[in-house]
Short mmCIF file of C-alpha atoms in Angstrom, two decimals:
data_model
loop_
_atom_site.label_atom_id
_atom_site.label_comp_id
_atom_site.label_asym_id
_atom_site.label_seq_id
_atom_site.Cartn_x
_atom_site.Cartn_y
_atom_site.Cartn_z
CA MET A 707 0.00 0.00 0.00
CA GLU A 708 2.71 2.36 0.95
CA GLY A 709 4.60 1.61 -2.25
CA GLN A 710 1.50 2.34 -4.29
CA LEU A 711 1.08 5.67 -2.54
CA ALA A 712 4.68 6.39 -3.43
CA HIS A 713 3.85 5.74 -7.07
CA ILE A 714 0.94 8.17 -6.90
CA GLY A 715 3.26 10.69 -5.33
CA ALA A 716 5.76 10.14 -8.11
CA GLY A 717 3.06 10.82 -10.67
CA LEU A 718 2.06 14.00 -8.87
CA ALA A 719 5.67 15.11 -8.74
CA ALA A 720 5.87 14.65 -12.49
CA ILE A 721 3.39 17.55 -12.83
CA GLY A 722 6.31 19.70 -11.79
CA SER A 723 8.12 18.75 -14.99
CA GLY A 724 5.20 20.13 -16.99
CA ALA A 725 5.26 23.31 -14.94
CA ALA A 726 8.96 23.64 -15.63
CA ALA A 727 8.20 23.20 -19.32
CA ILE A 728 5.80 26.15 -19.10
CA GLY A 729 8.51 28.15 -17.38
CA VAL A 730 11.14 27.34 -19.98
CA GLY A 731 8.70 28.10 -22.77
CA ASN A 732 7.91 31.42 -21.13
CA VAL A 733 11.57 32.37 -20.93
CA ALA A 734 12.32 31.34 -24.51
CA GLY A 735 9.15 32.93 -25.88
CA ASN A 736 9.77 36.25 -24.20
CA TYR A 737 13.35 36.18 -25.34
CA LEU A 738 12.20 35.61 -28.90
CA ALA A 739 9.62 38.38 -28.68
CA GLY A 740 12.26 40.77 -27.39
CA ALA A 741 14.81 39.59 -29.92
CA LEU A 742 12.42 40.21 -32.80
CA ARG A 743 11.73 43.73 -31.58
CA ASN A 744 15.36 44.57 -31.16
CA PRO A 745 17.47 42.03 -33.05
CA SER A 746 20.67 43.98 -32.51
CA ALA A 747 20.49 43.46 -28.75
CA ALA A 748 19.58 39.78 -29.02
CA ALA A 749 23.07 38.35 -29.38
CA SER A 750 24.30 39.96 -26.18
CA GLN A 751 21.49 38.40 -24.17
CA THR A 752 21.86 34.74 -25.15
CA ALA A 753 23.89 34.07 -22.00
CA THR A 754 21.08 35.53 -19.90
CA LEU A 755 18.63 33.41 -21.87
CA PHE A 756 20.49 30.23 -21.05
CA ILE A 757 20.87 31.15 -17.41
CA GLY A 758 17.14 31.82 -17.22
CA ILE A 759 16.32 28.55 -18.92
CA ALA A 760 18.73 26.74 -16.62
CA PHE A 761 17.09 28.17 -13.50
CA ALA A 762 13.61 27.39 -14.76
CA GLU A 763 14.59 23.91 -15.77
CA ALA A 764 16.44 23.18 -12.53
CA LEU A 765 13.18 23.35 -10.62
CA GLY A 766 11.57 20.92 -13.04
CA ILE A 767 14.54 18.64 -12.55
CA PHE A 768 14.00 18.87 -8.79
CA SER A 769 10.45 17.61 -9.21
CA PHE A 770 11.70 14.89 -11.50
CA LEU A 771 14.19 13.96 -8.83
CA VAL A 772 11.44 13.79 -6.23
CA ALA A 773 9.53 11.49 -8.56
CA LEU A 774 12.58 9.28 -8.96
CA LEU A 775 13.18 9.19 -5.22
CA LEU A 776 9.58 8.16 -4.64
CA MET A 777 9.83 5.50 -7.33
CA PHE A 778 13.16 3.99 -6.44
CA ALA A 779 14.39 5.14 -3.10
CA VAL A 780 11.42 5.22 -0.71
CA MET B 123 19.29 -17.15 -6.56
CA ALA B 124 22.28 -17.75 -4.41
CA THR B 125 24.27 -18.86 -7.44
CA ASN B 126 24.14 -15.39 -8.89
CA THR B 127 27.54 -13.80 -9.00
CA HIS B 128 26.23 -10.44 -7.93
CA GLU B 129 24.92 -11.56 -4.59
CA THR B 130 27.88 -10.59 -2.49
CA VAL B 131 28.85 -7.52 -4.41
CA SER B 132 26.83 -4.68 -3.12
CA ALA B 133 23.93 -3.50 -1.07
CA CYS B 134 22.80 -1.41 -4.02
CA VAL B 135 22.48 -4.24 -6.56
CA ASN B 136 20.04 -7.10 -6.22
CA ASP B 137 20.44 -10.73 -7.20
CA HIS B 138 19.57 -10.02 -10.83
CA GLY B 139 22.16 -7.32 -11.25
CA SER B 140 19.53 -4.61 -11.18
CA ALA B 141 19.82 -1.50 -9.12
CA ILE B 142 18.18 -1.26 -5.74
CA GLY B 143 16.87 2.25 -5.49
CA MET B 144 18.78 4.96 -7.26
CA PRO B 145 22.39 4.08 -8.04
CA GLN B 146 23.15 7.76 -7.63
CA LEU B 147 22.32 7.55 -3.96
CA CYS B 148 24.34 4.43 -3.18
CA ASN B 149 26.82 5.37 -0.46
CA GLU B 150 29.15 2.52 -1.29
CA TRP B 151 30.12 3.90 -4.67
CA MET B 152 30.52 7.55 -3.85
CA GLY B 153 34.03 7.29 -2.47
CA ASN B 154 35.17 5.51 -5.59
CA GLN B 155 33.59 8.09 -7.89
CA ILE B 156 34.94 11.04 -5.97
CA PHE B 157 38.43 9.59 -5.82
CA TRP B 158 38.64 8.94 -9.55
CA LEU B 159 36.90 12.22 -10.40
CA VAL B 160 39.41 14.22 -8.41
CA ILE B 161 42.26 12.42 -10.16
CA THR B 162 40.61 13.06 -13.53
CA LEU B 163 40.09 16.74 -12.82
CA ILE B 164 43.67 17.18 -11.66
CA VAL B 165 45.00 15.42 -14.76
CA ILE B 166 42.80 17.47 -17.10
CA PHE B 167 43.71 20.66 -15.27
CA PHE B 168 47.42 20.04 -15.66
CA VAL B 169 47.12 18.88 -19.25
CA LEU B 170 45.18 22.02 -20.09
CA SER B 171 47.05 24.59 -18.06
CA ARG B 172 50.55 23.25 -18.79
CA VAL B 173 50.26 22.14 -22.39
CA ALA B 174 47.10 22.92 -24.26
CA LEU B 175 46.10 26.42 -23.18
CA PRO B 176 49.53 28.08 -23.48
CA ARG B 177 49.96 26.45 -26.87
CA ILE B 178 46.58 27.65 -28.15
CA ALA B 179 47.15 31.10 -26.65
CA ALA B 180 50.49 31.28 -28.45
CA VAL B 181 48.94 30.17 -31.71
CA LEU B 182 46.16 32.70 -31.37
CA ALA B 183 48.60 35.49 -30.50
CA GLU B 184 50.78 34.57 -33.45
CA ARG B 185 47.77 34.56 -35.73
CA GLN B 186 46.71 37.91 -34.35
CA GLY B 187 50.17 39.26 -35.08
CA THR B 188 50.15 37.84 -38.58
CA ILE B 189 46.74 39.28 -39.22
CA THR B 190 47.79 42.69 -37.92
CA ASN B 191 50.88 42.66 -40.15
CA ASP B 192 48.88 41.52 -43.11
CA ILE B 193 46.31 44.21 -42.53
CA ALA B 194 49.05 46.85 -42.37
CA ALA B 195 50.58 45.50 -45.59
CA ALA B 196 47.16 45.48 -47.17
CA GLU B 197 46.66 49.12 -46.11
CA ASP B 198 49.96 50.01 -47.77
CA LEU B 199 49.04 48.25 -50.95
CA LYS B 200 45.65 49.88 -50.89
CA ALA B 201 47.22 53.35 -50.59
CA LYS B 202 49.52 52.52 -53.49
CA ALA B 203 46.63 51.31 -55.56
CA ALA B 204 44.72 54.49 -54.79
CA ALA B 205 47.71 56.62 -55.86
CA ALA B 206 48.03 54.63 -59.06
CA GLU B 207 44.39 55.08 -59.75
CA ASP B 208 44.65 58.83 -59.21
CA ALA B 209 47.54 59.02 -61.62
CA TYR B 210 45.64 56.99 -64.15
CA ASN B 211 42.61 59.23 -63.81
CA GLN B 212 44.75 62.34 -64.22
CA ALA B 213 46.32 60.89 -67.35
CA LEU B 214 42.90 60.04 -68.65
CA ILE B 215 41.67 63.60 -68.08
CA ASP B 216 44.75 65.05 -69.79
CA ALA B 217 44.36 62.74 -72.74
CA ARG B 218 40.74 63.66 -73.07
CA ALA B 219 41.51 67.39 -73.08
CA GLU B 220 44.25 66.83 -75.68
CA ALA B 221 41.90 64.84 -77.84
CA ALA B 222 39.25 67.54 -77.60
CA ARG B 223 41.83 70.15 -78.56
CA ILE B 224 42.97 68.13 -81.59
CA VAL B 225 39.41 67.60 -82.64
CA GLU B 226 38.74 71.35 -82.48
CA ALA B 227 41.87 72.18 -84.48
CA THR B 228 41.14 69.61 -87.13
CA LYS B 229 37.59 70.78 -87.40
CA ALA B 230 38.69 74.39 -87.92
CA GLU B 231 41.25 73.36 -90.55
CA ILE B 232 38.77 71.29 -92.45
CA LYS B 233 36.30 74.14 -92.33
CA ALA B 234 38.81 76.57 -93.76
CA ASP B 235 39.67 74.16 -96.57
CA LEU B 236 36.05 73.61 -97.21
CA ASP B 237 35.31 77.35 -97.38
CA ALA B 238 38.14 77.92 -99.82
CA ALA B 239 37.00 75.09 -102.02
CA MET B 240 33.45 76.37 -101.87
CA ALA B 241 34.49 79.87 -102.90
CA LYS B 242 36.54 78.52 -105.77
CA ALA B 243 33.72 76.36 -106.92
CA ASP B 244 31.30 79.28 -106.68
CA ALA B 245 33.57 81.44 -108.81
CA GLN B 246 33.92 78.71 -111.40
CA ILE B 247 30.22 78.21 -111.47
CA ALA B 248 29.59 81.94 -111.92
CA GLU B 249 32.11 82.09 -114.71
CA LYS B 250 30.61 79.14 -116.46
CA ALA B 251 27.16 80.63 -116.07
CA LYS B 252 28.33 83.89 -117.58
CA ALA B 253 29.85 82.12 -120.57
CA GLY B 254 26.69 80.16 -121.01
CA GLU B 255 24.62 83.33 -120.99
CA LYS B 256 26.83 84.92 -123.60
CA THR B 257 26.53 81.88 -125.85
CA ILE B 258 22.79 81.95 -125.45
CA ALA B 259 22.67 85.63 -126.37
CA GLU B 260 24.78 85.00 -129.48
CA ILE B 261 22.60 82.11 -130.52
CA ARG B 262 19.54 84.25 -130.02
CA ALA B 263 20.98 87.12 -132.09
CA ASN B 264 21.91 84.75 -134.87
CA ALA B 265 18.46 83.26 -134.77
CA MET B 266 16.90 86.75 -135.12
CA ALA B 267 19.12 87.54 -138.09
CA SER B 268 18.16 84.31 -139.79
CA VAL B 269 14.49 84.98 -139.16
CA GLU B 270 14.82 88.36 -140.90
CA GLU B 271 16.60 86.87 -143.89
CA ILE B 272 14.10 84.06 -144.22
CA ALA B 273 11.22 86.49 -143.86
CA LYS B 274 12.61 88.75 -146.57
CA ALA B 275 13.26 85.82 -148.90
CA THR B 276 9.87 84.36 -148.17
CA ALA B 277 8.16 87.75 -148.70
CA SER B 278 9.86 88.31 -152.05
CA GLU B 279 9.01 84.77 -153.09
CA ILE B 280 5.39 85.29 -152.08
CA VAL B 281 5.30 88.56 -153.95
CA ASP B 282 6.75 86.80 -156.99
CA ALA B 283 4.28 84.02 -156.71
CA LEU B 284 1.42 86.54 -156.58
CA GLY B 285 2.66 87.83 -159.89
CA GLY B 286 3.96 91.06 -158.66
CA LYS B 287 7.30 92.50 -159.18
CA ALA B 288 9.00 93.05 -156.04
CA ASP B 289 11.93 95.22 -155.85
CA ALA B 290 14.18 94.19 -153.03
CA LYS B 291 14.32 97.52 -151.33
CA SER B 292 10.58 97.92 -150.69
CA VAL B 293 10.23 94.29 -149.59
CA ASN B 294 13.03 94.66 -147.16
CA SER B 295 11.62 97.85 -145.68
CA ALA B 296 8.17 96.29 -145.40
CA VAL B 297 9.55 93.20 -143.67
CA ASP B 298 11.59 95.33 -141.32
CA ALA B 299 8.54 97.38 -140.52
CA GLN B 300 6.57 94.19 -139.79
CA LEU B 301 9.31 92.71 -137.67
CA LYS B 302 9.61 95.83 -135.63
CA GLY B 303 5.86 96.20 -135.27
CA MET C 385 8.38 -0.92 -4.00
CA ALA C 386 11.91 0.04 -3.39
CA GLY C 387 14.25 -2.32 -5.06
CA THR C 388 12.09 -5.40 -5.42
CA ALA C 389 13.26 -5.02 -8.92
CA PRO C 390 12.06 -7.51 -11.53
CA SER C 391 8.48 -6.50 -11.13
CA SER C 392 6.58 -6.29 -14.38
CA GLU C 393 8.31 -8.99 -16.36
CA ASP C 394 5.04 -10.81 -16.95
CA ALA C 395 3.90 -8.27 -19.53
CA GLY C 396 7.10 -8.51 -21.53
CA LEU C 397 7.84 -4.98 -20.46
CA VAL C 398 10.97 -4.75 -18.38
CA PHE C 399 11.95 -1.34 -17.19
CA HIS C 400 15.28 -0.98 -15.50
CA PRO C 401 15.98 2.64 -16.32
CA MET C 402 18.41 3.03 -13.47
CA ASP C 403 20.55 -0.02 -14.19
CA GLN C 404 22.73 1.92 -16.59
CA PHE C 405 24.01 3.97 -13.66
CA ILE C 406 25.30 1.02 -11.65
CA VAL C 407 28.97 1.23 -10.75
CA LYS C 408 30.76 -2.06 -11.45
CA PRO C 409 34.34 -3.12 -10.93
CA LEU C 410 36.04 -3.57 -14.26
CA PHE C 411 38.05 -6.58 -13.14
CA GLY C 412 36.52 -9.28 -11.02
CA ASP C 413 33.45 -9.07 -8.87
CA GLY C 414 34.76 -7.79 -5.62
CA PRO C 415 33.18 -5.00 -3.61
CA VAL C 416 33.68 -1.43 -4.80
CA GLN C 417 36.35 0.17 -2.65
CA TRP C 418 37.37 3.77 -3.09
CA TYR C 419 40.45 2.73 -5.07
CA THR C 420 38.75 0.01 -7.15
CA VAL C 421 39.09 0.40 -10.90
CA THR C 422 35.48 0.56 -12.00
CA ASN C 423 33.52 1.57 -15.08
CA VAL C 424 33.56 5.07 -13.58
CA THR C 425 37.33 4.99 -13.81
CA LEU C 426 37.20 3.77 -17.40
CA TRP C 427 34.89 6.52 -18.60
CA LEU C 428 36.66 9.21 -16.62
CA ILE C 429 39.92 8.15 -18.23
CA LEU C 430 38.23 8.18 -21.61
CA ALA C 431 37.14 11.74 -20.83
CA ILE C 432 40.79 12.61 -20.16
CA VAL C 433 41.73 10.94 -23.46
CA VAL C 434 39.10 12.91 -25.37
CA VAL C 435 40.09 16.22 -23.80
CA THR C 436 43.75 15.51 -24.47
CA ALA C 437 43.01 14.47 -28.02
CA ILE C 438 41.08 17.66 -28.74
CA MET C 439 43.20 20.15 -26.86
CA VAL C 440 46.70 18.69 -27.17
CA PHE C 441 46.95 16.38 -30.17
CA GLY C 442 44.54 18.44 -32.22
CA THR C 443 46.69 21.52 -31.78
CA ARG C 444 50.11 19.89 -32.15
CA GLY C 445 50.54 21.48 -35.59
CA ARG C 446 50.50 24.99 -34.06
CA ALA C 447 49.50 26.19 -37.50
CA VAL C 448 48.70 29.83 -38.11
CA VAL C 449 46.08 28.61 -40.55
CA PRO C 450 44.40 25.95 -38.39
CA SER C 451 43.63 22.43 -39.50
CA ARG C 452 40.21 21.01 -38.74
CA SER C 453 41.18 19.36 -35.49
CA GLN C 454 43.07 22.44 -34.38
CA SER C 455 40.12 24.70 -35.01
CA ILE C 456 37.98 22.53 -32.71
CA GLY C 457 40.42 23.16 -29.88
CA GLU C 458 40.64 26.84 -30.73
CA LEU C 459 36.87 27.08 -30.91
CA ALA C 460 36.53 25.58 -27.43
CA TYR C 461 39.27 27.89 -26.14
CA GLY C 462 37.70 30.98 -27.67
CA PHE C 463 34.22 29.98 -26.52
CA VAL C 464 35.16 29.56 -22.88
CA TYR C 465 37.62 32.46 -22.86
CA LYS C 466 35.00 34.84 -24.22
CA MET C 467 32.49 33.52 -21.70
CA VAL C 468 34.86 34.11 -18.79
CA GLU C 469 35.73 37.57 -20.06
CA ASP C 470 32.17 38.64 -20.80
CA VAL C 471 30.40 37.18 -17.80
CA ALA C 472 32.96 37.13 -15.00
CA GLY C 473 34.96 40.16 -16.09
CA LYS C 474 38.50 40.80 -17.28
CA ASP C 475 40.06 40.19 -13.86
CA ALA C 476 38.63 36.66 -13.81
CA VAL C 477 40.87 35.58 -16.66
CA GLY C 478 43.23 34.05 -14.11
CA PHE C 479 40.55 31.44 -13.41
CA PHE C 480 40.28 30.57 -17.07
CA PRO C 481 42.24 27.26 -16.88
CA TYR C 482 40.05 26.13 -13.99
CA ILE C 483 36.81 26.97 -15.79
CA MET C 484 38.16 25.47 -19.00
CA THR C 485 38.88 22.26 -17.09
CA LEU C 486 35.31 22.13 -15.81
CA PHE C 487 33.85 22.83 -19.23
CA MET C 488 36.00 20.36 -21.13
CA PHE C 489 35.45 17.64 -18.57
CA ILE C 490 31.68 18.05 -18.44
CA VAL C 491 31.27 18.36 -22.17
CA SER C 492 33.37 15.31 -22.93
CA ALA C 493 31.81 13.23 -20.14
CA ASN C 494 28.32 14.19 -21.33
CA PHE C 495 29.06 13.25 -24.91
CA LEU C 496 30.84 10.05 -23.94
CA GLY C 497 27.77 9.17 -21.91
CA LEU C 498 25.69 9.40 -25.08
CA LEU C 499 27.56 6.51 -26.66
CA PRO C 500 25.49 3.34 -26.47
CA MET C 501 26.53 0.99 -23.65
CA SER C 502 28.58 3.71 -22.05
CA PHE C 503 28.54 4.89 -18.48
CA THR C 504 27.64 8.51 -17.85
CA THR C 505 29.85 9.81 -15.10
CA THR C 506 28.12 13.20 -14.96
CA SER C 507 24.79 11.55 -14.17
CA HIS C 508 25.99 10.77 -10.65
CA PHE C 509 25.43 13.23 -7.87
CA ALA C 510 28.71 12.20 -6.29
CA VAL C 511 30.49 13.56 -9.36
CA THR C 512 28.50 16.73 -9.91
CA VAL C 513 28.40 17.58 -6.21
CA VAL C 514 32.18 17.46 -6.15
CA LEU C 515 32.30 19.77 -9.17
CA ALA C 516 29.73 22.14 -7.68
CA MET C 517 31.31 22.14 -4.23
CA ALA C 518 34.67 22.88 -5.80
CA VAL C 519 33.12 25.89 -7.51
CA PHE C 520 31.32 26.91 -4.34
CA LEU C 521 34.43 26.70 -2.19
CA THR C 522 36.53 28.47 -4.80
CA VAL C 523 34.03 31.28 -5.09
CA THR C 524 33.66 31.68 -1.34
CA ILE C 525 37.38 31.60 -0.65
CA VAL C 526 38.18 33.93 -3.53
CA GLY C 527 35.43 36.28 -2.39
CA PHE C 528 36.81 36.53 1.12
CA VAL C 529 40.43 36.73 0.02
CA LYS C 530 39.82 39.47 -2.54
CA ASN C 531 37.24 41.51 -0.66
CA GLY C 532 37.65 40.54 2.97
CA ALA C 533 34.52 41.28 4.96
CA GLY C 534 33.28 43.32 2.00
CA PHE C 535 32.26 40.02 0.44
CA LEU C 536 29.36 39.98 2.91
CA GLY C 537 28.01 42.98 1.00
CA LEU C 538 26.78 40.39 -1.46
CA PHE C 539 24.04 39.58 1.04
CA TRP C 540 23.30 43.16 2.05
CA VAL C 541 21.17 44.64 -0.72
CA SER C 542 21.95 48.32 -0.25
CA SER C 543 19.51 49.43 -2.93
CA ALA C 544 16.52 47.97 -1.03
CA PRO C 545 14.56 49.85 1.65
CA ALA C 546 16.29 49.58 5.00
CA ALA C 547 13.45 47.64 6.63
CA LEU C 548 13.61 44.94 3.97
CA ARG C 549 17.36 44.48 4.09
CA PRO C 550 17.58 41.93 6.92
CA ILE C 551 14.90 39.78 5.30
CA LEU C 552 16.61 40.05 1.92
CA ALA C 553 19.90 39.21 3.60
CA ILE C 554 18.43 35.95 4.89
CA ILE C 555 16.98 35.12 1.49
CA GLU C 556 20.26 35.93 -0.22
CA LEU C 557 22.14 33.82 2.29
CA ILE C 558 19.85 30.86 1.70
CA SER C 559 20.06 31.25 -2.05
CA TYR C 560 23.83 31.44 -1.77
CA PHE C 561 24.00 28.13 0.07
CA VAL C 562 21.47 26.50 -2.25
CA ARG C 563 23.69 27.35 -5.21
CA PRO C 564 25.89 24.22 -5.06
CA VAL C 565 22.79 22.07 -4.63
CA SER C 566 21.00 23.42 -7.68
CA HIS C 567 24.27 23.69 -9.56
CA SER C 568 25.00 19.99 -9.14
CA ILE C 569 21.48 18.60 -9.34
CA ARG C 570 20.79 20.57 -12.52
CA LEU C 571 23.62 18.85 -14.35
CA ALA C 572 23.16 15.35 -12.95
CA GLY C 573 19.37 15.58 -13.12
CA ASN C 574 19.28 16.66 -16.75
CA VAL C 575 21.71 14.02 -17.85
CA MET C 576 20.09 11.28 -15.77
CA ALA C 577 16.58 12.26 -16.87
CA GLY C 578 17.47 12.02 -20.54
CA HIS C 579 19.20 8.68 -20.17
CA ALA C 580 16.40 7.24 -18.04
CA VAL C 581 13.77 8.37 -20.54
CA ILE C 582 15.71 6.79 -23.39
CA LYS C 583 15.90 3.56 -21.37
CA VAL C 584 12.16 3.64 -20.71
CA PHE C 585 11.45 4.05 -24.43
CA ALA C 586 13.89 1.23 -25.09
CA GLY C 587 11.85 -0.92 -22.71
CA PHE C 588 8.73 -0.24 -24.81
CA ALA C 589 10.59 -1.50 -27.87
CA ALA C 590 10.13 -5.05 -26.55
CA VAL C 591 6.49 -4.90 -27.62
CA ALA C 592 6.39 -5.49 -31.39
CA VAL C 593 3.41 -3.25 -32.09
CA ILE C 594 4.78 -0.11 -30.57
CA SER C 595 8.44 -0.75 -31.23
CA PRO C 596 8.61 1.55 -34.33
CA VAL C 597 7.16 4.39 -32.29
CA SER C 598 9.62 3.57 -29.58
CA VAL C 599 12.58 3.63 -31.95
CA VAL C 600 11.49 6.99 -33.36
CA ALA C 601 11.05 8.30 -29.83
CA ILE C 602 14.51 7.08 -28.86
CA SER C 603 16.00 8.84 -31.88
CA ALA C 604 14.20 12.07 -31.02
CA MET C 605 15.26 11.87 -27.38
CA TYR C 606 18.81 11.16 -28.49
CA GLY C 607 18.80 14.34 -30.57
CA LEU C 608 17.48 16.26 -27.59
CA GLU C 609 20.11 14.67 -25.38
CA ILE C 610 22.89 15.83 -27.69
CA LEU C 611 21.56 19.34 -27.26
CA VAL C 612 21.19 18.91 -23.50
CA ALA C 613 24.68 17.47 -23.17
CA PHE C 614 26.17 20.64 -24.59
CA ILE C 615 23.76 23.11 -23.02
CA GLN C 616 24.19 21.70 -19.53
CA ALA C 617 27.96 21.94 -19.83
CA TYR C 618 27.52 25.51 -21.07
CA VAL C 619 25.11 26.34 -18.26
CA PHE C 620 27.35 24.83 -15.60
CA THR C 621 30.27 26.85 -16.91
CA ILE C 622 28.41 30.10 -17.30
CA LEU C 623 26.93 29.79 -13.81
CA THR C 624 30.44 29.24 -12.52
CA CYS C 625 31.37 32.48 -14.24
CA VAL C 626 28.37 34.27 -12.74
CA TYR C 627 29.27 33.07 -9.25
CA LEU C 628 32.87 34.07 -9.82
CA LYS C 629 31.75 37.54 -10.81
CA ASP C 630 29.85 37.75 -7.53
CA ALA C 631 33.00 36.82 -5.69
CA LEU C 632 35.12 39.40 -7.50
CA HIS C 633 32.58 42.22 -7.48
CA PRO C 634 30.23 41.48 -4.58
CA SER C 635 28.48 44.86 -4.56
CA HIS C 636 25.02 44.76 -6.00
#
């Protein structure tokens, strides 16, 4: 029973990956919108873009990690 | 199950050789990974900092130097090319002016020749016309004289034919009077 | 259901997505001691070989007009050098060999991990935590050595209203200490997630009906993983540069 609950928890934690996907899409989309308005400034901001994506994705990875822990380590 | 070779190996691997839990969280293996990782990092660090990076930096610096020299040389050549082009353009302008001058001179010369020839031709034409007129006048005068003669002869013949006696003097005067009238 | 592993074998579907991360001794079956030569050792050494091949043997010509292999090394050099200069500042150039080491190691380990049957060293928290802690300690020590107590200004947001500053200081302090955690888990998590997903799709390939879909999915994931392998190395490096900039210029 407890193991099954852990599986449910893992599934719930996987929602976090979708939320991270929204976050990453938001970052990339806004970057693109800004880059199309001012293409000359776009190149200088790619580093910021990747840092932003990395931060957004890290949280999704955390939820993925929680899912994995529930699946394999609890 | 007990025959499986993996049974004694680890607390993180089960009898089938599959992982128990997450292999990443297995305490047994961490020391091993950290030890070899540290060795790897040290080796890579020394390979890079002692051999690779100075070498690449030197190559890049050398290339930068070469490029700078080449650019300077190219600037020189460019200046020379520009000077040559200026000279060429100047020569072109001079040549054009010279050509224009020659054209003008030739044109004037030809015009003078042409005028002279025209004048000469005009004079010849006038002369020829005058001669022609004179000839025409002569011919006309001769023709008038002949007409008179023929008229007189004809008149005396007519008078003869009519049975009259025509003395030459009166016929002549009558014909003259008619011709004048 | 922790570890009662062969669970769903009745359906023909066998998922062991985590088995690829098991550390095994290369020779014999003994227990894994800290000095044991394991598959970790093998793939770490291969990473050294790859880095050496690219950075040392590729550039042995020292040609002014670079050959193909030399331009790979020069590209990596220029890429990381520019990153250090742009993000961390000109005075961080002294740390360039260190950051270059991190970048070259992570990038080669990530790409080696993408080879079929290989072992991905960067998917283990033990590895990435060491890398992240090394960065964290370096940044902290450099910060205090260069700025003394002024390094604590990093946590004191002087542009905020005075009443908020203590609260912000606590938040900044927490975020500072969470840095190595997120720094390491981001790298290991991304790499592990991709490999585990590929393994799960590979498990579906056992069913004949869906195996074409599964193969296509594996190919697509593999393409994504190639991207992730590079981007995570890039992100790890650039975050190192960002942290280093904080250490060198702690004022907000």
